[in-house]
Short mmCIF file of C-alpha atoms in Angstrom, two decimals:
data_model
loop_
_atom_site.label_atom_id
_atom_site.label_comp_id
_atom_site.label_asym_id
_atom_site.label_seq_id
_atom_site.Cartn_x
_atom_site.Cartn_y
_atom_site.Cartn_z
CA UNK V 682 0.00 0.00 0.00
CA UNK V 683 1.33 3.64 -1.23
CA UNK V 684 1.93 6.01 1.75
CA UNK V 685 -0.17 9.12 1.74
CA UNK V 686 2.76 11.38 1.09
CA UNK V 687 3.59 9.16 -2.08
CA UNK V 688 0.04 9.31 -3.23
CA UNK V 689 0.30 13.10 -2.52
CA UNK V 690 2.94 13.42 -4.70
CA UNK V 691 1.63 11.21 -7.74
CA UNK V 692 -1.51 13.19 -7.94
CA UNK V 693 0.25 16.75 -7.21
CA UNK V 694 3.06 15.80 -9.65
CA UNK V 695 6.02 17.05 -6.82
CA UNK V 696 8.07 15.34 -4.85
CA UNK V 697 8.36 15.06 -1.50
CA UNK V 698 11.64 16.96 -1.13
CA UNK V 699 10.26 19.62 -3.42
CA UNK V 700 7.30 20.16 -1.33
CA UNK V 701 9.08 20.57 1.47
CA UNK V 702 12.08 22.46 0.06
CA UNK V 703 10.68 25.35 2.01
CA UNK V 704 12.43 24.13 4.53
CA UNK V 705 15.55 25.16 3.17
CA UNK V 706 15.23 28.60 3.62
CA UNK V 707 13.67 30.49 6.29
CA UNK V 708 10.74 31.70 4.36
CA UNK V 709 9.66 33.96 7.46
CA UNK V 710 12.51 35.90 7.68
CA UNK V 711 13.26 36.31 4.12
CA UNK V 712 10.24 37.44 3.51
CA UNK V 713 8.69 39.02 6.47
CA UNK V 714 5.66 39.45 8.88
CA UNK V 715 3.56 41.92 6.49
CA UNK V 716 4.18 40.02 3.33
CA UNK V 717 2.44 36.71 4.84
CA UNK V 718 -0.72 38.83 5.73
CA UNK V 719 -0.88 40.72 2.88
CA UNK V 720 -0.79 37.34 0.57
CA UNK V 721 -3.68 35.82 2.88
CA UNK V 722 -5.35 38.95 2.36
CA UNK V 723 -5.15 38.92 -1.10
CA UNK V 724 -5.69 35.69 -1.23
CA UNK V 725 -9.27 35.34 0.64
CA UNK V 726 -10.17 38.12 -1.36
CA UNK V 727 -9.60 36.48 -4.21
CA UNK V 728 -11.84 33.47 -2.58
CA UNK V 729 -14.74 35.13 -1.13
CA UNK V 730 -15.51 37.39 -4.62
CA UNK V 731 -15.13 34.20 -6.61
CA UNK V 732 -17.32 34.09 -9.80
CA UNK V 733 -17.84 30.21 -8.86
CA UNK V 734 -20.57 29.98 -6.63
CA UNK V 735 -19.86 26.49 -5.73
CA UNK V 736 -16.44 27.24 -4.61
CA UNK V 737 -16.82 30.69 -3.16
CA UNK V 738 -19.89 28.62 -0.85
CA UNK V 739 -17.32 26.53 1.22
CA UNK V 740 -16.07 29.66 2.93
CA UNK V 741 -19.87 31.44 2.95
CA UNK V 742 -20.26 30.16 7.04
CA UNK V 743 -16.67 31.53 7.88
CA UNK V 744 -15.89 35.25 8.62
CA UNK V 745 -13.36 36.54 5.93
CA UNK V 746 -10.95 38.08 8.66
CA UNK V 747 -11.11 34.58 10.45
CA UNK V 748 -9.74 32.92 7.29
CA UNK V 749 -7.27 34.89 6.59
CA UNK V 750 -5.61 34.97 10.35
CA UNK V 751 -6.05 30.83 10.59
CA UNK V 752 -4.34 31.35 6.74
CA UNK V 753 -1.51 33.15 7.74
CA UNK V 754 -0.82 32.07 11.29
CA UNK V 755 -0.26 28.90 10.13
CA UNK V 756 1.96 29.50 7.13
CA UNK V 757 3.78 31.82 9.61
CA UNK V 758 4.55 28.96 12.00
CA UNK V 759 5.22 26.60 9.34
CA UNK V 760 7.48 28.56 7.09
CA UNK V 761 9.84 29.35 10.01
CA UNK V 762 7.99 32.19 12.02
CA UNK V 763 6.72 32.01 15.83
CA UNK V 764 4.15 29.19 16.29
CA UNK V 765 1.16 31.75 16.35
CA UNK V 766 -0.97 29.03 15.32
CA UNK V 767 -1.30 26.52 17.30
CA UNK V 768 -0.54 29.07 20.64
CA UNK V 769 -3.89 30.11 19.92
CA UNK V 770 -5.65 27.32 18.28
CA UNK V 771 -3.59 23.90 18.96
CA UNK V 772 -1.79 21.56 16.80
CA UNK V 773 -2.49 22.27 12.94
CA UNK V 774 -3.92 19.07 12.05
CA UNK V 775 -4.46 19.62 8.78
CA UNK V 776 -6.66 16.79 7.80
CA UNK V 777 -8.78 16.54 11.05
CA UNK V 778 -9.34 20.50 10.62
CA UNK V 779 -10.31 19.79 6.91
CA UNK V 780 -13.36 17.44 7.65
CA UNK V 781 -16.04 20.19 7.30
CA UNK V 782 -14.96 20.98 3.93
CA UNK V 783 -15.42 18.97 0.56
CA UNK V 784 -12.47 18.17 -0.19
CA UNK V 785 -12.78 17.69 -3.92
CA UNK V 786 -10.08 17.43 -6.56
CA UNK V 787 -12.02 20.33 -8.29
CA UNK V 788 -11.50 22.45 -4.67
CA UNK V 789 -8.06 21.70 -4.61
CA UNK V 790 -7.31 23.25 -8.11
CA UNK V 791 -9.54 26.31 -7.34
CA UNK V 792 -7.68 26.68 -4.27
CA UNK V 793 -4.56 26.57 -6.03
CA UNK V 794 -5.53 29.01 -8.81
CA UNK V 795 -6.51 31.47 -6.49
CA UNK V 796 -3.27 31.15 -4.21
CA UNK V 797 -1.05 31.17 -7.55
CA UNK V 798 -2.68 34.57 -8.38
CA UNK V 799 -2.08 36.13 -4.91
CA UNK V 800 1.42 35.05 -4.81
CA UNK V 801 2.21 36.50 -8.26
CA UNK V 802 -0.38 40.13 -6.95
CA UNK V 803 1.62 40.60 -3.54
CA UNK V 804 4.64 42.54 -3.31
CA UNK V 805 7.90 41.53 -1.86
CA UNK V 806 7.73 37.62 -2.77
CA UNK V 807 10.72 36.88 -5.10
CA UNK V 808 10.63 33.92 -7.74
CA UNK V 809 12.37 31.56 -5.76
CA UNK V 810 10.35 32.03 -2.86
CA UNK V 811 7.06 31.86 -5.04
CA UNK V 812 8.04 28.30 -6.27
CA UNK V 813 8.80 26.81 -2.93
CA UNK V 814 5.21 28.18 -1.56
CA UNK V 815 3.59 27.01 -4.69
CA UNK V 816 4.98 23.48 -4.25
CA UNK V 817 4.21 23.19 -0.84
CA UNK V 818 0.99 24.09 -1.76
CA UNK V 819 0.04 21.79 -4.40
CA UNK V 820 1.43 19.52 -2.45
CA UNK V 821 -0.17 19.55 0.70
CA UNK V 822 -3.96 20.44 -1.28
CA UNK V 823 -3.34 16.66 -2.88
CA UNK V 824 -2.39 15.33 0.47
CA UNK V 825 -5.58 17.11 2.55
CA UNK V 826 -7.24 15.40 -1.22
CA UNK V 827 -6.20 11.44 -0.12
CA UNK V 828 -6.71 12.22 3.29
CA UNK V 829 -10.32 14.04 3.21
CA UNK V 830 -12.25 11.24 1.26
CA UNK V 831 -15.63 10.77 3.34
CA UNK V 832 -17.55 7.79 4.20
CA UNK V 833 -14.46 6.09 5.65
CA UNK V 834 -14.17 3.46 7.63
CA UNK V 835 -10.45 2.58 7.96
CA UNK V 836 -7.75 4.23 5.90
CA UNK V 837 -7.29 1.48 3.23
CA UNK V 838 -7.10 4.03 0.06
CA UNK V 839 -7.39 2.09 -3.31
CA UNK V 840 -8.16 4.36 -6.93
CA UNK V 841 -10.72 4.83 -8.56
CA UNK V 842 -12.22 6.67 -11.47
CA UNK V 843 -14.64 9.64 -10.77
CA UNK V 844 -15.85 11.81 -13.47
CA UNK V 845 -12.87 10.74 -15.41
CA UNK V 846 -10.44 11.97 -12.36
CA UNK V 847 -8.72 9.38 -10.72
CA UNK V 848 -9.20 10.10 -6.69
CA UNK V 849 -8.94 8.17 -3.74
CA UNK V 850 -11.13 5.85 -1.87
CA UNK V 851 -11.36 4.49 1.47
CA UNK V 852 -13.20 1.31 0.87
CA UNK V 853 -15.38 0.34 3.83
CA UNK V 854 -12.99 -2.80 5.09
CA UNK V 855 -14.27 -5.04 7.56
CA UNK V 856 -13.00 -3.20 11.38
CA UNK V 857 -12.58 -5.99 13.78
CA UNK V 858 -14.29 -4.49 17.27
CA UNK V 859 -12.77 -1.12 18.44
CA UNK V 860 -10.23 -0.57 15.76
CA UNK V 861 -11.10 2.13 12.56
CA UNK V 862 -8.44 0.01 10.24
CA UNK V 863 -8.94 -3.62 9.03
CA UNK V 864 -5.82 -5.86 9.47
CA UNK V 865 -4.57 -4.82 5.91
CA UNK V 866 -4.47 -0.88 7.24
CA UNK V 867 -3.41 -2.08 10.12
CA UNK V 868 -0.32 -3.71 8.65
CA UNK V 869 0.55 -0.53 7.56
CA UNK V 870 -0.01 2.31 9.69
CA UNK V 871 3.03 4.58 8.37
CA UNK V 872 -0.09 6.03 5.92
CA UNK K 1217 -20.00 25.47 20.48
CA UNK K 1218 -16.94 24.69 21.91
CA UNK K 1219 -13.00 24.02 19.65
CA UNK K 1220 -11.29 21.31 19.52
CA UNK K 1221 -8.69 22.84 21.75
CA UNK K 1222 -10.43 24.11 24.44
CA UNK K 1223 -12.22 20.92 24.84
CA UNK K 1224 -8.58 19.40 25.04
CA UNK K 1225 -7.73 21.65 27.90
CA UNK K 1226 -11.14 20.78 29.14
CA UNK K 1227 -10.41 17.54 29.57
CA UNK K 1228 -6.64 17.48 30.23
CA UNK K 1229 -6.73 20.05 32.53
CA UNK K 1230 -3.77 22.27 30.91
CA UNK K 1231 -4.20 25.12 29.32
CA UNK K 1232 -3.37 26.34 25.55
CA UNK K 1233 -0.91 28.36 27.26
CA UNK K 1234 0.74 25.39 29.33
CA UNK K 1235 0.47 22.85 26.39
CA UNK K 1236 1.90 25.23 24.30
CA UNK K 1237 4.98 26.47 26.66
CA UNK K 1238 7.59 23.75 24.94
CA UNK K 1239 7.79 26.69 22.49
CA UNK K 1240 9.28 29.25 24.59
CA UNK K 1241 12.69 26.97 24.91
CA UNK K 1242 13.88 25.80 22.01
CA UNK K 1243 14.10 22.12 24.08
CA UNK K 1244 15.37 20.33 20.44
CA UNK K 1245 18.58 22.49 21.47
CA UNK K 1246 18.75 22.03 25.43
CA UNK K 1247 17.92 18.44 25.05
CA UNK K 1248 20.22 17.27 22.22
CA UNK K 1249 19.20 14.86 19.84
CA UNK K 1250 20.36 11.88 21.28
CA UNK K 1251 17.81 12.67 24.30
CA UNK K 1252 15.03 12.15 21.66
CA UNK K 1253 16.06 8.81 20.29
CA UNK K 1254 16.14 7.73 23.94
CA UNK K 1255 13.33 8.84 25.13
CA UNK K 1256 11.09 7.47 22.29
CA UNK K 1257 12.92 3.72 22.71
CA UNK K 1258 12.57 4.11 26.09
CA UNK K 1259 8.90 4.86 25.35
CA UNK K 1260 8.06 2.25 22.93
CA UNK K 1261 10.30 -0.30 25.11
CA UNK K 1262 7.51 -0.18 27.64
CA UNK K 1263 4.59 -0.09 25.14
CA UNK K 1264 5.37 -3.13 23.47
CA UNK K 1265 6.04 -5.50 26.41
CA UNK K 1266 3.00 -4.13 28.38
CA UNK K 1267 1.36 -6.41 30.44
CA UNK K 1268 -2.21 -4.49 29.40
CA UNK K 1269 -2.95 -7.13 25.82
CA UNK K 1270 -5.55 -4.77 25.36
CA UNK K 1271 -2.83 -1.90 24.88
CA UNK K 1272 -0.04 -3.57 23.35
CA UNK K 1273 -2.09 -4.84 21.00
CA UNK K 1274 -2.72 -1.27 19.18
CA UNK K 1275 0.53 -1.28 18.55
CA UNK K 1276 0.68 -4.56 17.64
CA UNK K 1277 0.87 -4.91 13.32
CA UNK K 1278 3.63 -2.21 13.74
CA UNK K 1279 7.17 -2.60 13.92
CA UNK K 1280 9.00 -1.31 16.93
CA UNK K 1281 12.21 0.29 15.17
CA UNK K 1282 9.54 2.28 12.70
CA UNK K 1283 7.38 3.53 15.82
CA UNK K 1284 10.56 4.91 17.58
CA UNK K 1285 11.41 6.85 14.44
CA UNK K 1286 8.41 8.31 13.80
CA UNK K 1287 7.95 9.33 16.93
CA UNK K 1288 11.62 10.59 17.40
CA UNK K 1289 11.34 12.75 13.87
CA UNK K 1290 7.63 14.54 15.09
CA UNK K 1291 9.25 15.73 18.89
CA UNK K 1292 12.57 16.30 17.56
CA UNK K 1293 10.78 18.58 14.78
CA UNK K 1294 7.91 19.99 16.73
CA UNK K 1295 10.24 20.77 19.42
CA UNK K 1296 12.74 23.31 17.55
CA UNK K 1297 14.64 20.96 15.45
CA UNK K 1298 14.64 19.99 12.20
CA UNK K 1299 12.33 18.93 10.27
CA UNK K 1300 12.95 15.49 9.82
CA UNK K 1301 9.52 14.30 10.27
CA UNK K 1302 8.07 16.35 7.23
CA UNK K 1303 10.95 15.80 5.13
CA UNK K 1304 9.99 11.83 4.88
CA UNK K 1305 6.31 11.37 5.80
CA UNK K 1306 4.51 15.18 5.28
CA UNK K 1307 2.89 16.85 7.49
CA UNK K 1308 2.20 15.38 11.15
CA UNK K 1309 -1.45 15.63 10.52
CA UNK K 1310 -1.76 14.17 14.13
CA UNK K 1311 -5.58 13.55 13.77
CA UNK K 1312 -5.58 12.33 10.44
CA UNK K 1313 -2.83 9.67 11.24
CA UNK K 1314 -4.15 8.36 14.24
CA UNK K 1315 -6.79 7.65 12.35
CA UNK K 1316 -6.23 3.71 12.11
CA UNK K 1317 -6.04 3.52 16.14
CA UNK K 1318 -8.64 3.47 18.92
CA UNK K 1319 -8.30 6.48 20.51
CA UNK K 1320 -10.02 6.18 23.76
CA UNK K 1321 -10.10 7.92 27.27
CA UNK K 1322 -8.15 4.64 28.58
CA UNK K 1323 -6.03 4.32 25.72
CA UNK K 1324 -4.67 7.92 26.61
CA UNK K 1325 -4.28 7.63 30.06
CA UNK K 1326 -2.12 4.31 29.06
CA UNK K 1327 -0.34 6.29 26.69
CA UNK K 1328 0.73 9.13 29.24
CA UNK K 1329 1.81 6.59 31.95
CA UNK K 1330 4.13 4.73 29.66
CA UNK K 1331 5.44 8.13 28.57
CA UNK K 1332 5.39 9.74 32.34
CA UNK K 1333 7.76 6.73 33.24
CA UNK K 1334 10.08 7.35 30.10
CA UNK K 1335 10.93 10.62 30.81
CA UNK K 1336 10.99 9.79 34.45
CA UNK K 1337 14.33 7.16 33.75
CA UNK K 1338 15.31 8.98 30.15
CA UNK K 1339 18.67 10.80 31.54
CA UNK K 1340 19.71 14.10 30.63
CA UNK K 1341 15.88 15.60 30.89
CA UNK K 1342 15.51 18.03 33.42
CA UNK K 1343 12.43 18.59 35.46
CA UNK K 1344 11.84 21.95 33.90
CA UNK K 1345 11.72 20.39 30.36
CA UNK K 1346 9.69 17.38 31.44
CA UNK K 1347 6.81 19.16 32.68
CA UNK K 1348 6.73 21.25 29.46
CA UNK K 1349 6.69 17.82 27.58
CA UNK K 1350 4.22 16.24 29.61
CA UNK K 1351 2.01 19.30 29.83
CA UNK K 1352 2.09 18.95 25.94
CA UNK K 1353 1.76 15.44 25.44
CA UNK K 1354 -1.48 15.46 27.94
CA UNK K 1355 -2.82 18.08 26.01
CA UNK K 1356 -2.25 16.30 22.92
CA UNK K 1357 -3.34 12.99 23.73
CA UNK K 1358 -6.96 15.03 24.52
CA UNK K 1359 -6.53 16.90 21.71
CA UNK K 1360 -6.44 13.42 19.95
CA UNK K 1361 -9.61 11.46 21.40
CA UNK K 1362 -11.43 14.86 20.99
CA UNK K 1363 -10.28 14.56 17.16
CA UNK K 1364 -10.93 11.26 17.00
CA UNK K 1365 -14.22 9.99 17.56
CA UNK K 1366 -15.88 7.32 15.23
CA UNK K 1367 -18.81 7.56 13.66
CA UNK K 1368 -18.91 10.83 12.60
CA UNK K 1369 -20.94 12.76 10.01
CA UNK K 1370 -19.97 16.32 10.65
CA UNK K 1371 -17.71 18.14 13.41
CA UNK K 1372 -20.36 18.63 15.63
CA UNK K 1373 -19.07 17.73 19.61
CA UNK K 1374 -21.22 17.22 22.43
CA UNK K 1375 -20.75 15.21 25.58
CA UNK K 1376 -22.03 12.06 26.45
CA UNK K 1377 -21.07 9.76 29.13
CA UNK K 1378 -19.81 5.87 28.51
CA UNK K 1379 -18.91 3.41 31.08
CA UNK K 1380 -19.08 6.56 33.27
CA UNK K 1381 -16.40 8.62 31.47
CA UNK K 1382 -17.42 11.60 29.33
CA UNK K 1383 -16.40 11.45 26.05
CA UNK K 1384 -16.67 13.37 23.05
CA UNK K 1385 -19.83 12.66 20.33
CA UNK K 1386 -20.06 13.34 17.26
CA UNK K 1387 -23.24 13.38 16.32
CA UNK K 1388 -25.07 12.01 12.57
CA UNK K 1389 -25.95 15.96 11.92
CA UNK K 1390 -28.23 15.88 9.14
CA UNK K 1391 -25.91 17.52 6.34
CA UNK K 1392 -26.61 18.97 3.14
CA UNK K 1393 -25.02 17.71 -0.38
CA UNK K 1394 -21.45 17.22 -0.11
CA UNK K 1395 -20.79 19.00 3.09
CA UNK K 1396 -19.60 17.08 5.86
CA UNK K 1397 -20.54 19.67 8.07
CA UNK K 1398 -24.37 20.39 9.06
CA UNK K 1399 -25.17 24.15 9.22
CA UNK K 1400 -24.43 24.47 13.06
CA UNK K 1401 -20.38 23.09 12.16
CA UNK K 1402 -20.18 25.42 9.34
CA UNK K 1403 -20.97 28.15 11.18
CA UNK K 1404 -18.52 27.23 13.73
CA UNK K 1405 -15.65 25.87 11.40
CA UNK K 1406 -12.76 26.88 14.00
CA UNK K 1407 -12.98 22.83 15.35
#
């Protein structure tokens, strides 16, 4: 069975050390407080004045200035800056925090589109810098992709084909008492 | 309705504040790396010859050496070093990867004894730094059976009580098209 970073980068098309080539650099201090606010800014403006109804409708319960803080509080922490995140909201927990949202391929790319458009509209954030973000990005929308699929019951993934699009399942595997995973999950809980 | 991490300080009794204080030290740096490896085979030494079946067994399908890394990587990156963790598996996506496990009240408090006793005979950890740890791996561990619960259709927590401990619910919210959230989580989609 395929980890869920490796699936995340088959689907995203970059690699694990690409996506995380942010690392490299400190991406906080080379590009500053301000410029992370201002790109969440432009991005969930971007977002909530969305021509596509169906996408701009996953945010229409959450307060725009709410979004953007979670947005860049987190990116903040992550990309080398103080851990404003989870001081005032806990551990990330990216996929757990995703469960209200559809998750949909679809999503994901609007997402990204949006996000590539804010990076290339905000001041201040050089090419080099842009491609890192953007990687980390695709990246991690594919991996919140595998690991958002509803309706599971243990965290077997197998493919299949959806509208043409080849996503993720988590096929309803017998769970012996307690456990979420059946024995084949279970095997292999690096996922 | 309440978040996700104030019903973990709820039920841990520590606050985001106390949880959270392993960031004002950098404790990757005080500690030394070595300390980690330790401390995690020290850890997993007593998990996998418990004399509780019911506990071991969790951990049972997975290999010992893999546990210890995986768990050495996430503290030794969550806890100011680098990020070692990310750079082979992705994001710690804590909820999403305990995913496979039963994560109950008892499994928690089995958990937190195993790891109380590891950093009670793990040398080189001063008391300082092991109430920091143990602050946030109690507040964690919460955070985690609060995250966790089976069964769900939508975010929505309430309490019930079973076999006399509360626990978190999440309750079959009616929801509408491919939301996973009913109206009441999507107002409230700070979980």
């Amino acid at each position: 069975m395929r980890t869920l970073q490796e699936k995340a980068s088959e689907w995203s098309g970059v690699s694990q050390n690409d996506a995380f080539a942010i690392d490299d650099t400190n991406l906080y201090e080379k590009l500053g407080h301000q410029t992370f606010i201002n790109l969440s800014t432009n991005f969930y403006n971007r977002v909530y004045d969305d021509e596509e109804e169906w996408f701009r409708s996953i945010f229409a319960n959450s307060k725009k200035e709410d979004a953007i803080q979670n947005q860049y509080e987190f990116f903040i922490q992550r990309m080398g800056g103080p851990p404003l995140f989870s001081q005032r909201r806990g551990h990330p927990a990216l996929i757990g925090r995703h469960r209200p949202f559809p998750v949909t391929h679809q999503a994901a790319e609007r997402w990204l589109h949006h996000m590539q458009e804010a990076l290339d509209t905000t001041k201040d954030i050089d090419s080099d810098s842009k491609t890192k973000m953007m990687n980390f990005f695709r990246h991690t929308a594919f991996f919140l992709l595998c690991g958002s699929e509803k309706d599971r019951q243990c965290v077997c993934m197998d493919m299949y084909v959806r509208d043409g699009v080849e996503i993720a399942a988590f096929l309803p595997h017998t769970t012996d008492g307690d456990s979420e995973a059946c024995s084949t999950c279970v095997e292999d809980v690096n996922v």
